[in-house]
C-alpha positions as a printed Julia matrix, in Angstrom:
257×3 Matrix{Float64}:
 -43.44   -96.77  -48.31
 -41.92   -94.37  -50.85
 -39.74   -91.96  -48.86
 -37.88   -88.91  -50.11
 -35.06   -87.47  -48.02
 -34.16   -83.83  -48.62
 -30.47   -83.18  -48.0
 -27.56   -85.62  -48.22
 -25.7    -84.33  -45.2
 -24.83   -86.38  -42.12
 -28.37   -86.85  -40.83
 -29.91   -87.23  -44.3
 -27.42   -89.97  -45.12
 -28.06   -91.61  -41.75
 -31.82   -91.78  -42.36
 -31.2    -93.02  -45.9
 -29.06   -95.89  -44.6
 -31.57   -96.77  -41.86
 -34.66   -96.74  -44.08
 -33.43   -97.97  -47.45
 -33.61  -101.69  -46.67
 -37.29  -101.64  -45.7
 -38.64   -98.83  -47.89
 -38.26   -97.42  -51.38
 -36.0    -94.46  -50.65
 -34.77   -91.57  -52.76
 -32.46   -88.82  -51.58
 -32.36   -85.33  -53.1
 -29.59   -82.77  -52.95
 -28.8    -79.83  -55.19
 -25.09   -80.73  -54.88
 -24.55   -84.01  -56.79
 -21.15   -84.46  -55.11
 -22.93   -85.18  -51.83
 -24.73   -88.11  -53.43
 -21.6    -89.96  -54.52
 -21.6    -92.5   -51.71
 -25.36   -93.01  -51.41
 -26.13   -96.72  -51.21
 -29.32   -98.66  -51.94
 -31.39   -95.54  -52.78
 -32.27   -93.45  -55.8
 -30.31   -90.21  -56.18
 -32.16   -87.09  -57.34
 -30.85   -83.67  -58.29
 -33.95   -82.28  -60.06
 -37.49   -81.54  -58.9
 -38.98   -83.34  -61.92
 -37.48   -86.58  -60.58
 -39.32   -85.94  -57.32
 -42.63   -85.48  -59.16
 -42.14   -88.79  -60.97
 -41.16   -90.58  -57.77
 -44.37   -89.38  -56.03
 -43.21   -89.85  -52.42
 -45.62   -90.76  -49.63
 -43.36   -89.25  -46.97
 -40.66   -86.58  -47.05
 -37.97   -86.3   -44.38
 -36.49   -82.81  -44.52
 -32.89   -83.13  -43.33
 -31.41   -79.96  -44.81
 -29.57   -77.43  -42.66
 -32.01   -75.88  -40.18
 -31.6    -72.46  -41.8
 -33.17   -73.77  -45.01
 -35.81   -76.18  -43.66
 -38.87   -74.13  -44.6
 -37.3    -72.9   -47.85
 -36.64   -76.51  -48.9
 -40.24   -77.44  -48.16
 -41.58   -74.52  -50.19
 -39.43   -75.44  -53.18
 -40.56   -79.06  -53.24
 -44.28   -78.58  -52.46
 -45.39   -78.08  -56.1
 -43.96   -81.49  -57.01
 -45.64   -83.55  -54.27
 -48.83   -85.62  -54.2
 -51.56   -84.06  -52.05
 -51.41   -86.87  -49.49
 -47.62   -86.77  -49.04
 -46.69   -86.48  -45.36
 -44.17   -83.72  -44.63
 -41.7    -84.28  -41.82
 -38.78   -82.41  -40.34
 -36.1    -83.41  -37.87
 -35.08   -79.85  -37.01
 -33.68   -79.12  -33.57
 -35.12   -75.62  -33.86
 -38.84   -75.42  -34.67
 -39.03   -71.66  -35.31
 -41.7    -70.97  -37.93
 -42.6    -74.62  -38.47
 -45.96   -74.64  -36.62
 -47.12   -71.74  -38.81
 -45.78   -73.4   -41.95
 -47.51   -76.7   -41.27
 -50.79   -74.93  -40.48
 -50.84   -73.42  -43.99
 -49.21   -76.11  -46.18
 -52.31   -78.29  -46.76
 -50.34   -81.47  -46.17
 -50.32   -83.91  -43.25
 -47.14   -83.48  -41.2
 -45.03   -84.97  -38.46
 -42.31   -83.05  -36.66
 -39.67   -84.87  -34.65
 -36.3    -84.15  -33.12
 -33.77   -86.99  -32.85
 -31.7    -85.54  -30.02
 -28.42   -86.95  -31.16
 -26.02   -86.02  -33.9
 -23.11   -87.54  -35.76
 -20.68   -85.34  -33.81
 -21.12   -87.01  -30.43
 -23.42   -90.01  -30.73
 -22.46   -93.52  -31.73
 -24.94   -94.09  -34.55
 -24.52   -97.85  -34.22
 -25.69   -97.78  -30.59
 -28.42   -95.25  -29.78
 -29.98   -96.95  -26.75
 -28.91   -94.1   -24.46
 -30.13   -91.38  -26.85
 -33.51   -89.65  -27.02
 -36.0    -88.49  -29.62
 -38.93   -86.09  -29.37
 -42.11   -86.43  -31.43
 -44.31   -83.34  -31.58
 -47.79   -84.15  -30.28
 -49.59   -81.85  -32.75
 -48.36   -84.08  -35.6
 -50.74   -86.23  -37.65
 -51.46   -89.73  -36.37
 -49.97   -91.76  -39.24
 -46.77   -89.73  -39.18
 -46.4    -90.23  -35.44
 -46.95   -93.98  -35.81
 -44.23   -94.17  -38.49
 -41.62   -92.35  -36.43
 -42.5    -94.12  -33.19
 -41.88   -97.41  -34.97
 -38.65   -96.14  -36.54
 -37.24   -94.68  -33.34
 -38.24   -97.79  -31.38
 -36.35   -99.89  -33.91
 -33.3    -97.7   -33.27
 -33.77   -98.26  -29.49
 -34.18   -94.54  -28.85
 -36.03   -93.27  -25.79
 -39.12   -91.52  -27.18
 -40.86   -88.5   -25.68
 -43.94   -86.7   -26.98
 -44.02   -82.91  -26.5
 -45.98   -80.02  -27.95
 -44.1    -77.49  -30.07
 -44.02   -75.15  -27.05
 -42.76   -77.87  -24.7
 -40.1    -78.83  -27.23
 -38.75   -75.28  -27.36
 -38.66   -75.11  -23.57
 -36.8    -78.42  -23.36
 -34.27   -77.34  -25.98
 -33.63   -74.09  -24.14
 -32.65   -76.13  -21.1
 -30.96   -79.19  -22.58
 -29.04   -77.47  -25.39
 -28.73   -73.79  -24.56
 -27.08   -74.38  -21.17
 -24.36   -76.78  -22.4
 -23.86   -74.78  -25.6
 -23.41   -71.51  -23.71
 -21.19   -73.12  -21.06
 -18.99   -74.72  -23.71
 -18.7    -71.46  -25.65
 -17.58   -69.61  -22.51
 -15.05   -72.36  -21.75
 -13.63   -72.23  -25.27
 -13.59   -68.43  -25.39
 -11.03   -68.22  -22.54
  -9.02   -71.22  -23.67
  -5.33   -71.31  -24.58
  -3.06   -74.12  -25.74
  -1.89   -76.55  -23.04
   1.29   -78.56  -23.52
   0.29   -81.11  -20.89
  -3.52   -81.05  -20.58
  -5.25   -83.05  -17.87
  -8.01   -85.56  -18.5
 -10.85   -83.21  -17.57
  -9.41   -80.46  -19.76
  -9.1    -82.84  -22.74
 -12.69   -83.98  -22.33
 -13.92   -80.39  -22.25
 -11.84   -79.6   -25.32
 -13.29   -82.57  -27.22
 -16.8    -81.3   -26.46
 -15.83   -77.77  -27.51
 -14.32   -78.93  -30.81
 -17.4    -81.04  -31.53
 -19.7    -78.12  -30.81
 -17.71   -75.75  -33.0
 -17.94   -78.19  -35.9
 -21.71   -77.67  -35.96
 -23.41   -75.3   -38.39
 -23.17   -71.66  -37.25
 -26.83   -71.02  -37.97
 -27.87   -74.01  -35.86
 -25.86   -72.72  -32.91
 -27.31   -69.25  -33.39
 -30.92   -70.42  -33.57
 -30.62   -72.61  -30.5
 -29.05   -69.79  -28.5
 -31.6    -67.28  -29.83
 -34.44   -69.38  -28.43
 -36.57   -66.86  -26.44
 -36.22   -69.1   -23.36
 -32.4    -69.13  -23.45
 -31.97   -65.88  -21.53
 -33.68   -67.35  -18.48
 -31.2    -70.23  -18.51
 -28.25   -67.86  -18.94
 -29.47   -65.87  -15.92
 -29.25   -69.06  -13.87
 -25.68   -69.65  -15.06
 -24.69   -66.09  -14.14
 -26.34   -66.42  -10.72
 -24.48   -69.63   -9.92
 -21.18   -68.32  -11.29
 -21.48   -65.22   -9.09
 -22.22   -67.42   -6.09
 -19.24   -69.7    -6.82
 -16.92   -66.73   -7.35
 -17.91   -65.26   -3.98
 -17.25   -68.58   -2.21
 -13.82   -68.83   -3.84
 -12.89   -65.23   -3.05
 -13.86   -65.71    0.6
 -12.25   -69.16    0.79
 -15.39   -70.29    2.63
 -14.99   -74.02    3.18
 -18.43   -74.46    4.73
 -20.18   -72.69    1.84
 -18.11   -74.66   -0.69
 -19.1    -77.97    0.94
 -22.76   -76.95    0.76
 -22.35   -75.87   -2.87
 -20.69   -79.15   -3.88
 -23.38   -81.17   -2.09
 -26.08   -79.26   -4.02
 -24.31   -79.89   -7.34
 -23.93   -83.61   -6.61
 -27.62   -83.81   -5.76
 -28.49   -82.19   -9.11
 -26.65   -84.8   -11.15
 -27.72   -87.95   -9.32
């Protein structure tokens, strides 16, 4: 299959490496410097090259802020049967875009990133495929993600957004609060160092990505739960209530079994 990857960032380069040995792959980026270390794939910096390449599938791996803009810029240069795909962790506006683009599409979310995941061993990582996607696109990504040993889940756009509000908004918000009250420690403990590693990894992510995940309409409900539990924990600590603390710890342990 002739596959075009939009964006030569971390995830674009990852997909290029994974796909280039079994498919004819080209990668496009407006910044030629990002294409310097591309291996076993064609490197494009102009839209005319895309037209000549005539891709059968596009994987849009640009920064989430520019996902739809990148699609709109490339649409005039694509064959009518080209399948559009995105890997965005935030799907805002994408259902409406796909409904009007007159192209088959497949939307997925590989729920790992170069910051934390070991890209050479993804067997403990997950990927979501949007159920409204076209059949051939879903078949392609199911095969790809199975080859990578990812655990695959199929959700609707709405279910995806609900899942992201829970699985990303809660740890993102908790990490931000942790980091916001942090100060340098000369002799940090193991737990502190682990939290700091997570915080540094999170803060290396794109600001717009963090913003869009936290601005998910379902995030506030999750933040309310955090505030409720923090208030409860603070009251137990203030009262030095050993019985209530034991019950609280038992509940937390049950949650993470």
